[in-house]
Amino acid sequence: QVQLGESGGGLVQAGGSLRLSCAASGRVFSGYVIGWFRQAPGKDREFVGSIRWSGDSVYYVDAVKGRFTISRDNAKNTVYLQMNNLNPEDTAIYYCAGKLGASTLFKYDTWGQGTQVTVSS
C-alpha cells in the first residue's frame, strides 16, 4: 500500500520561494495521480494541482498558475511542489494525496500528514 509524507515547509518572506516534497513508499503504478492540496486557517481544504506518475500532464488552479510548479522524480518516488513569488495568502498546511487514476471515478484516498507553510509580509 502506498504511503505519502510531505516535507519542506517553513517560514518565508513574501516574494520568496519554497520547495515541498512528497515522498511515496510502497509500489506506485504508472497510472497513479499525485495531487497537492492546502488548507488555510478558517478555510476549506482546496485543490492546488496534480501530476500523473507517468507522462507530461500537470494541472494547476488559477490561483497558483505561473507561480507553482509540480514535478516528479520517479527514481526517488518523490513529487515536488516548487512555490515561487509566495504571498501571505499562500499560508496554509499543504498536503499531498494519491489516487489510482485520472478519471473522476477515482478519489484521493491516500494522504500525507501535511506540512506548514507560512508566508510573512
Tab-separated table of N, CA and C in Angstrom:
chain	number	residue	atom	x	y	z
A	1	GLN	N	0.845	-1.176	0.000
A	1	GLN	CA	0.000	0.000	0.000
A	1	GLN	C	0.887	1.236	0.000
A	2	VAL	N	0.512	2.246	-0.795
A	2	VAL	CA	1.279	3.480	-0.893
A	2	VAL	C	1.043	4.322	0.350
A	3	GLN	N	2.138	4.871	0.893
A	3	GLN	CA	2.069	5.859	1.960
A	3	GLN	C	2.789	7.117	1.508
A	4	LEU	N	2.284	8.279	1.909
A	4	LEU	CA	2.814	9.562	1.475
A	4	LEU	C	3.229	10.398	2.675
A	5	GLY	N	4.300	11.168	2.501
A	5	GLY	CA	4.760	12.065	3.543
A	5	GLY	C	5.325	13.342	2.973
A	6	GLU	N	4.855	14.492	3.470
A	6	GLU	CA	5.301	15.802	2.991
A	6	GLU	C	6.428	16.331	3.868
A	7	SER	N	7.285	17.154	3.253
A	7	SER	CA	8.327	17.856	3.973
A	7	SER	C	8.685	19.117	3.206
A	8	GLY	N	9.428	20.008	3.841
A	8	GLY	CA	9.929	21.202	3.183
A	8	GLY	C	9.232	22.487	3.551
A	9	GLY	N	8.205	22.427	4.386
A	9	GLY	CA	7.525	23.633	4.800
A	9	GLY	C	8.376	24.474	5.727
A	10	GLY	N	7.925	25.695	5.965
A	10	GLY	CA	8.644	26.594	6.840
A	10	GLY	C	8.139	28.006	6.720
A	11	LEU	N	8.922	28.931	7.234
A	11	LEU	CA	8.605	30.351	7.219
A	11	LEU	C	9.422	31.039	6.142
A	12	VAL	N	8.756	31.825	5.305
A	12	VAL	CA	9.423	32.533	4.225
A	12	VAL	C	8.801	33.913	4.074
A	13	GLN	N	9.600	34.876	3.636
A	13	GLN	CA	9.091	36.217	3.386
A	13	GLN	C	8.312	36.278	2.085
A	14	ALA	N	7.390	37.216	2.003
A	14	ALA	CA	6.649	37.433	0.770
A	14	ALA	C	7.606	37.657	-0.391
A	15	GLY	N	7.306	37.019	-1.513
A	15	GLY	CA	8.172	37.068	-2.668
A	15	GLY	C	9.207	35.970	-2.719
A	16	GLY	N	9.344	35.221	-1.646
A	16	GLY	CA	10.314	34.152	-1.585
A	16	GLY	C	9.797	32.855	-2.159
A	17	SER	N	10.604	31.808	-1.993
A	17	SER	CA	10.312	30.510	-2.588
A	17	SER	C	10.513	29.391	-1.586
A	18	LEU	N	9.774	28.315	-1.781
A	18	LEU	CA	9.938	27.075	-1.044
A	18	LEU	C	9.701	25.914	-1.989
A	19	ARG	N	10.336	24.796	-1.710
A	19	ARG	CA	10.061	23.566	-2.433
A	19	ARG	C	9.612	22.500	-1.454
A	20	LEU	N	8.408	22.004	-1.659
A	20	LEU	CA	7.867	20.927	-0.857
A	20	LEU	C	8.113	19.590	-1.547
A	21	SER	N	8.289	18.560	-0.739
A	21	SER	CA	8.487	17.216	-1.246
A	21	SER	C	7.386	16.305	-0.740
A	22	CYS	N	6.969	15.398	-1.589
A	22	CYS	CA	6.009	14.363	-1.236
A	22	CYS	C	6.657	13.029	-1.554
A	23	ALA	N	7.084	12.327	-0.527
A	23	ALA	CA	7.766	11.058	-0.698
A	23	ALA	C	6.780	9.910	-0.565
A	24	ALA	N	6.815	9.011	-1.522
A	24	ALA	CA	5.928	7.861	-1.536
A	24	ALA	C	6.705	6.604	-1.187
A	25	SER	N	6.147	5.812	-0.306
A	25	SER	CA	6.681	4.490	-0.015
A	25	SER	C	5.709	3.441	-0.533
A	26	GLY	N	6.226	2.269	-0.821
A	26	GLY	CA	5.406	1.251	-1.444
A	26	GLY	C	5.452	1.362	-2.957
A	27	ARG	N	4.678	0.564	-3.615
A	27	ARG	CA	4.690	0.497	-5.073
A	27	ARG	C	3.733	1.522	-5.664
A	28	VAL	N	4.265	2.401	-6.511
A	28	VAL	CA	3.480	3.394	-7.225
A	28	VAL	C	3.380	2.967	-8.685
A	29	PHE	N	2.165	2.819	-9.183
A	29	PHE	CA	1.943	2.354	-10.537
A	29	PHE	C	1.897	3.517	-11.510
A	30	SER	N	2.067	3.221	-12.800
A	30	SER	CA	2.226	4.255	-13.810
A	30	SER	C	1.002	5.147	-13.948
A	31	GLY	N	-0.189	4.642	-13.682
A	31	GLY	CA	-1.399	5.432	-13.802
A	31	GLY	C	-1.736	6.272	-12.577
A	32	TYR	N	-0.935	6.174	-11.542
A	32	TYR	CA	-1.212	6.867	-10.294
A	32	TYR	C	-1.168	8.378	-10.485
A	33	VAL	N	-1.955	9.103	-9.687
A	33	VAL	CA	-2.014	10.561	-9.728
A	33	VAL	C	-1.716	11.100	-8.337
A	34	ILE	N	-0.793	12.052	-8.258
A	34	ILE	CA	-0.472	12.746	-7.022
A	34	ILE	C	-1.029	14.164	-7.101
A	35	GLY	N	-1.814	14.539	-6.119
A	35	GLY	CA	-2.358	15.878	-6.045
A	35	GLY	C	-1.816	16.632	-4.850
A	36	TRP	N	-1.754	17.948	-4.980
A	36	TRP	CA	-1.402	18.833	-3.876
A	36	TRP	C	-2.634	19.608	-3.454
A	37	PHE	N	-2.844	19.677	-2.154
A	37	PHE	CA	-3.945	20.411	-1.557
A	37	PHE	C	-3.401	21.327	-0.471
A	38	ARG	N	-4.191	22.308	-0.084
A	38	ARG	CA	-3.803	23.163	1.032
A	38	ARG	C	-5.034	23.591	1.800
A	39	GLN	N	-4.817	23.892	3.070
A	39	GLN	CA	-5.892	24.363	3.925
A	39	GLN	C	-5.382	25.521	4.760
A	40	ALA	N	-5.958	26.694	4.528
A	40	ALA	CA	-5.620	27.892	5.271
A	40	ALA	C	-6.533	28.023	6.480
A	41	PRO	N	-6.111	28.776	7.491
A	41	PRO	CA	-6.958	28.961	8.673
A	41	PRO	C	-8.324	29.529	8.298
A	42	GLY	N	-9.379	28.899	8.789
A	42	GLY	CA	-10.726	29.364	8.537
A	42	GLY	C	-11.276	29.046	7.164
A	43	LYS	N	-10.547	28.295	6.358
A	43	LYS	CA	-10.999	27.956	5.016
A	43	LYS	C	-11.046	26.446	4.826
A	44	ASP	N	-11.815	26.031	3.832
A	44	ASP	CA	-11.866	24.623	3.467
A	44	ASP	C	-10.588	24.209	2.752
A	45	ARG	N	-10.327	22.933	2.770
A	45	ARG	CA	-9.210	22.405	2.015
A	45	ARG	C	-9.463	22.614	0.526
A	46	GLU	N	-8.450	23.069	-0.202
A	46	GLU	CA	-8.607	23.334	-1.619
A	46	GLU	C	-7.539	22.628	-2.436
A	47	PHE	N	-7.905	22.292	-3.644
A	47	PHE	CA	-7.014	21.649	-4.586
A	47	PHE	C	-6.044	22.667	-5.178
A	48	VAL	N	-4.778	22.288	-5.294
A	48	VAL	CA	-3.742	23.155	-5.841
A	48	VAL	C	-3.332	22.720	-7.244
A	49	GLY	N	-3.026	21.456	-7.409
A	49	GLY	CA	-2.597	20.932	-8.692
A	49	GLY	C	-2.318	19.457	-8.585
A	50	SER	N	-1.991	18.836	-9.721
A	50	SER	CA	-1.751	17.398	-9.723
A	50	SER	C	-0.827	17.023	-10.865
A	51	ILE	N	-0.264	15.837	-10.759
A	51	ILE	CA	0.634	15.306	-11.775
A	51	ILE	C	0.415	13.809	-11.878
A	52	ARG	N	0.469	13.290	-13.096
A	52	ARG	CA	0.434	11.854	-13.292
A	52	ARG	C	1.816	11.257	-13.046
A	53	TRP	N	1.845	10.017	-12.573
A	53	TRP	CA	3.113	9.370	-12.300
A	53	TRP	C	3.924	9.155	-13.569
A	54	SER	N	3.248	8.959	-14.680
A	54	SER	CA	3.884	8.844	-15.986
A	54	SER	C	3.254	9.840	-16.949
A	55	GLY	N	4.031	10.297	-17.915
A	55	GLY	CA	3.541	11.239	-18.898
A	55	GLY	C	3.835	12.678	-18.520
A	56	ASP	N	3.262	13.607	-19.282
A	56	ASP	CA	3.587	15.025	-19.166
A	56	ASP	C	2.462	15.881	-18.610
A	57	SER	N	1.346	15.308	-18.232
A	57	SER	CA	0.184	16.088	-17.832
A	57	SER	C	0.329	16.617	-16.414
A	58	VAL	N	0.234	17.938	-16.280
A	58	VAL	CA	0.255	18.621	-14.993
A	58	VAL	C	-0.882	19.629	-14.984
A	59	TYR	N	-1.554	19.766	-13.859
A	59	TYR	CA	-2.705	20.662	-13.751
A	59	TYR	C	-2.527	21.576	-12.557
A	60	TYR	N	-2.974	22.845	-12.707
A	60	TYR	CA	-2.898	23.837	-11.641
A	60	TYR	C	-4.193	24.629	-11.597
A	61	VAL	N	-4.558	25.083	-10.413
A	61	VAL	CA	-5.655	26.028	-10.300
A	61	VAL	C	-5.137	27.426	-10.627
A	62	ASP	N	-6.059	28.327	-10.996
A	62	ASP	CA	-5.670	29.658	-11.430
A	62	ASP	C	-4.908	30.430	-10.365
A	63	ALA	N	-5.217	30.189	-9.102
A	63	ALA	CA	-4.595	30.952	-8.028
A	63	ALA	C	-3.090	30.759	-7.953
A	64	VAL	N	-2.586	29.642	-8.453
A	64	VAL	CA	-1.161	29.363	-8.364
A	64	VAL	C	-0.498	29.240	-9.722
A	65	LYS	N	-1.255	29.283	-10.786
A	65	LYS	CA	-0.715	29.101	-12.131
A	65	LYS	C	0.327	30.176	-12.436
A	66	GLY	N	1.480	29.749	-12.925
A	66	GLY	CA	2.571	30.655	-13.213
A	66	GLY	C	3.518	30.867	-12.054
A	67	ARG	N	3.119	30.488	-10.854
A	67	ARG	CA	3.965	30.631	-9.670
A	67	ARG	C	4.425	29.286	-9.110
A	68	PHE	N	3.564	28.282	-9.183
A	68	PHE	CA	3.869	26.967	-8.635
A	68	PHE	C	4.158	25.994	-9.764
A	69	THR	N	5.066	25.069	-9.520
A	69	THR	CA	5.422	24.042	-10.485
A	69	THR	C	5.475	22.693	-9.796
A	70	ILE	N	4.778	21.729	-10.357
A	70	ILE	CA	4.805	20.364	-9.846
A	70	ILE	C	5.703	19.521	-10.749
A	71	SER	N	6.581	18.760	-10.140
A	71	SER	CA	7.465	17.880	-10.878
A	71	SER	C	7.621	16.572	-10.106
A	72	ARG	N	8.300	15.618	-10.702
A	72	ARG	CA	8.480	14.326	-10.040
A	72	ARG	C	9.847	13.746	-10.356
A	73	ASP	N	10.287	12.868	-9.487
A	73	ASP	CA	11.489	12.081	-9.688
A	73	ASP	C	11.090	10.645	-9.394
A	74	ASN	N	10.770	9.907	-10.446
A	74	ASN	CA	10.261	8.556	-10.265
A	74	ASN	C	11.271	7.643	-9.579
A	75	ALA	N	12.556	7.849	-9.850
A	75	ALA	CA	13.580	7.018	-9.235
A	75	ALA	C	13.603	7.181	-7.724
A	76	LYS	N	13.218	8.357	-7.236
A	76	LYS	CA	13.184	8.621	-5.801
A	76	LYS	C	11.789	8.502	-5.215
A	77	ASN	N	10.816	8.145	-6.045
A	77	ASN	CA	9.424	8.051	-5.601
A	77	ASN	C	8.980	9.345	-4.911
A	78	THR	N	9.321	10.473	-5.519
A	78	THR	CA	9.072	11.765	-4.900
A	78	THR	C	8.458	12.734	-5.904
A	79	VAL	N	7.451	13.469	-5.447
A	79	VAL	CA	6.844	14.558	-6.200
A	79	VAL	C	7.148	15.864	-5.480
A	80	TYR	N	7.448	16.906	-6.253
A	80	TYR	CA	7.825	18.195	-5.690
A	80	TYR	C	6.790	19.255	-6.038
A	81	LEU	N	6.649	20.210	-5.144
A	81	LEU	CA	5.867	21.408	-5.396
A	81	LEU	C	6.790	22.602	-5.194
A	82	GLN	N	7.252	23.184	-6.294
A	82	GLN	CA	8.081	24.381	-6.248
A	82	GLN	C	7.171	25.597	-6.203
A	83	MET	N	7.314	26.407	-5.166
A	83	MET	CA	6.462	27.562	-4.956
A	83	MET	C	7.316	28.824	-5.022
A	84	ASN	N	7.035	29.674	-5.998
A	84	ASN	CA	7.746	30.934	-6.185
A	84	ASN	C	6.793	32.106	-5.994
A	85	ASN	N	7.363	33.282	-5.759
A	85	ASN	CA	6.575	34.504	-5.579
A	85	ASN	C	5.463	34.312	-4.557
A	86	LEU	N	5.819	33.751	-3.440
A	86	LEU	CA	4.836	33.472	-2.404
A	86	LEU	C	4.285	34.761	-1.806
A	87	ASN	N	3.030	34.717	-1.430
A	87	ASN	CA	2.388	35.826	-0.744
A	87	ASN	C	1.673	35.292	0.490
A	88	PRO	N	1.282	36.172	1.412
A	88	PRO	CA	0.656	35.691	2.653
A	88	PRO	C	-0.595	34.848	2.432
A	89	GLU	N	-1.294	35.028	1.322
A	89	GLU	CA	-2.475	34.216	1.034
A	89	GLU	C	-2.128	32.757	0.768
A	90	ASP	N	-0.863	32.466	0.528
A	90	ASP	CA	-0.429	31.090	0.337
A	90	ASP	C	-0.193	30.370	1.659
A	91	THR	N	-0.272	31.072	2.768
A	91	THR	CA	-0.079	30.452	4.070
A	91	THR	C	-1.139	29.382	4.300
A	92	ALA	N	-0.701	28.170	4.578
A	92	ALA	CA	-1.621	27.049	4.751
A	92	ALA	C	-0.828	25.817	5.151
A	93	ILE	N	-1.550	24.793	5.556
A	93	ILE	CA	-0.975	23.463	5.645
A	93	ILE	C	-1.124	22.814	4.279
A	94	TYR	N	-0.032	22.324	3.749
A	94	TYR	CA	-0.028	21.711	2.425
A	94	TYR	C	0.025	20.199	2.556
A	95	TYR	N	-0.814	19.529	1.782
A	95	TYR	CA	-0.918	18.083	1.793
A	95	TYR	C	-0.691	17.533	0.390
A	96	CYS	N	-0.092	16.374	0.297
A	96	CYS	CA	-0.138	15.624	-0.939
A	96	CYS	C	-1.059	14.431	-0.755
A	97	ALA	N	-1.651	13.999	-1.849
A	97	ALA	CA	-2.604	12.906	-1.822
A	97	ALA	C	-2.484	12.106	-3.108
A	98	GLY	N	-2.941	10.864	-3.071
A	98	GLY	CA	-2.840	9.999	-4.225
A	98	GLY	C	-4.150	9.322	-4.557
A	99	LYS	N	-4.319	9.039	-5.838
A	99	LYS	CA	-5.439	8.243	-6.299
A	99	LYS	C	-4.990	7.362	-7.453
A	100	LEU	N	-5.783	6.355	-7.764
A	100	LEU	CA	-5.349	5.297	-8.655
A	100	LEU	C	-5.384	5.662	-10.127
A	101	GLY	N	-6.027	6.757	-10.493
A	101	GLY	CA	-6.097	7.158	-11.888
A	101	GLY	C	-6.681	8.542	-12.039
A	102	ALA	N	-6.604	9.079	-13.262
A	102	ALA	CA	-7.054	10.435	-13.529
A	102	ALA	C	-8.578	10.558	-13.616
A	103	SER	N	-9.258	9.485	-13.900
A	103	SER	CA	-10.710	9.522	-14.024
A	103	SER	C	-11.367	9.983	-12.729
A	104	THR	N	-12.492	10.681	-12.873
A	104	THR	CA	-13.262	11.090	-11.699
A	104	THR	C	-13.868	9.902	-10.966
A	105	LEU	N	-13.825	8.732	-11.580
A	105	LEU	CA	-14.243	7.531	-10.870
A	105	LEU	C	-13.333	7.228	-9.690
A	106	PHE	N	-12.086	7.712	-9.763
A	106	PHE	CA	-11.145	7.517	-8.673
A	106	PHE	C	-11.167	8.727	-7.753
A	107	LYS	N	-10.971	8.492	-6.495
A	107	LYS	CA	-10.931	9.542	-5.492
A	107	LYS	C	-9.592	9.516	-4.767
A	108	TYR	N	-9.183	10.701	-4.289
A	108	TYR	CA	-7.962	10.768	-3.491
A	108	TYR	C	-8.213	10.075	-2.158
A	109	ASP	N	-7.577	8.946	-1.965
A	109	ASP	CA	-7.827	8.139	-0.775
A	109	ASP	C	-6.582	7.872	0.054
A	110	THR	N	-5.441	8.397	-0.369
A	110	THR	CA	-4.199	8.270	0.378
A	110	THR	C	-3.637	9.662	0.617
A	111	TRP	N	-3.380	10.002	1.873
A	111	TRP	CA	-2.998	11.360	2.250
A	111	TRP	C	-1.757	11.374	3.124
A	112	GLY	N	-0.941	12.410	2.946
A	112	GLY	CA	0.167	12.653	3.849
A	112	GLY	C	-0.296	13.389	5.087
A	113	GLN	N	0.650	13.661	5.972
A	113	GLN	CA	0.323	14.294	7.255
A	113	GLN	C	0.259	15.812	7.179
A	114	GLY	N	0.771	16.399	6.117
A	114	GLY	CA	0.758	17.836	5.938
A	114	GLY	C	2.034	18.504	6.408
A	115	THR	N	2.353	19.643	5.797
A	115	THR	CA	3.494	20.449	6.205
A	115	THR	C	3.091	21.921	6.170
A	116	GLN	N	3.482	22.659	7.193
A	116	GLN	CA	3.053	24.043	7.355
A	116	GLN	C	3.909	24.980	6.514
A	117	VAL	N	3.251	25.844	5.751
A	117	VAL	CA	3.904	26.917	5.004
A	117	VAL	C	3.364	28.239	5.528
A	118	THR	N	4.255	29.094	5.981
A	118	THR	CA	3.872	30.401	6.495
A	118	THR	C	4.636	31.473	5.735
A	119	VAL	N	3.909	32.426	5.159
A	119	VAL	CA	4.497	33.499	4.368
A	119	VAL	C	4.250	34.809	5.102
A	120	SER	N	5.310	35.492	5.461
A	120	SER	CA	5.211	36.748	6.187
A	120	SER	C	5.249	37.923	5.226
A	121	SER	N	4.595	39.016	5.605
A	121	SER	CA	4.563	40.212	4.788
A	121	SER	C	5.762	41.103	5.055
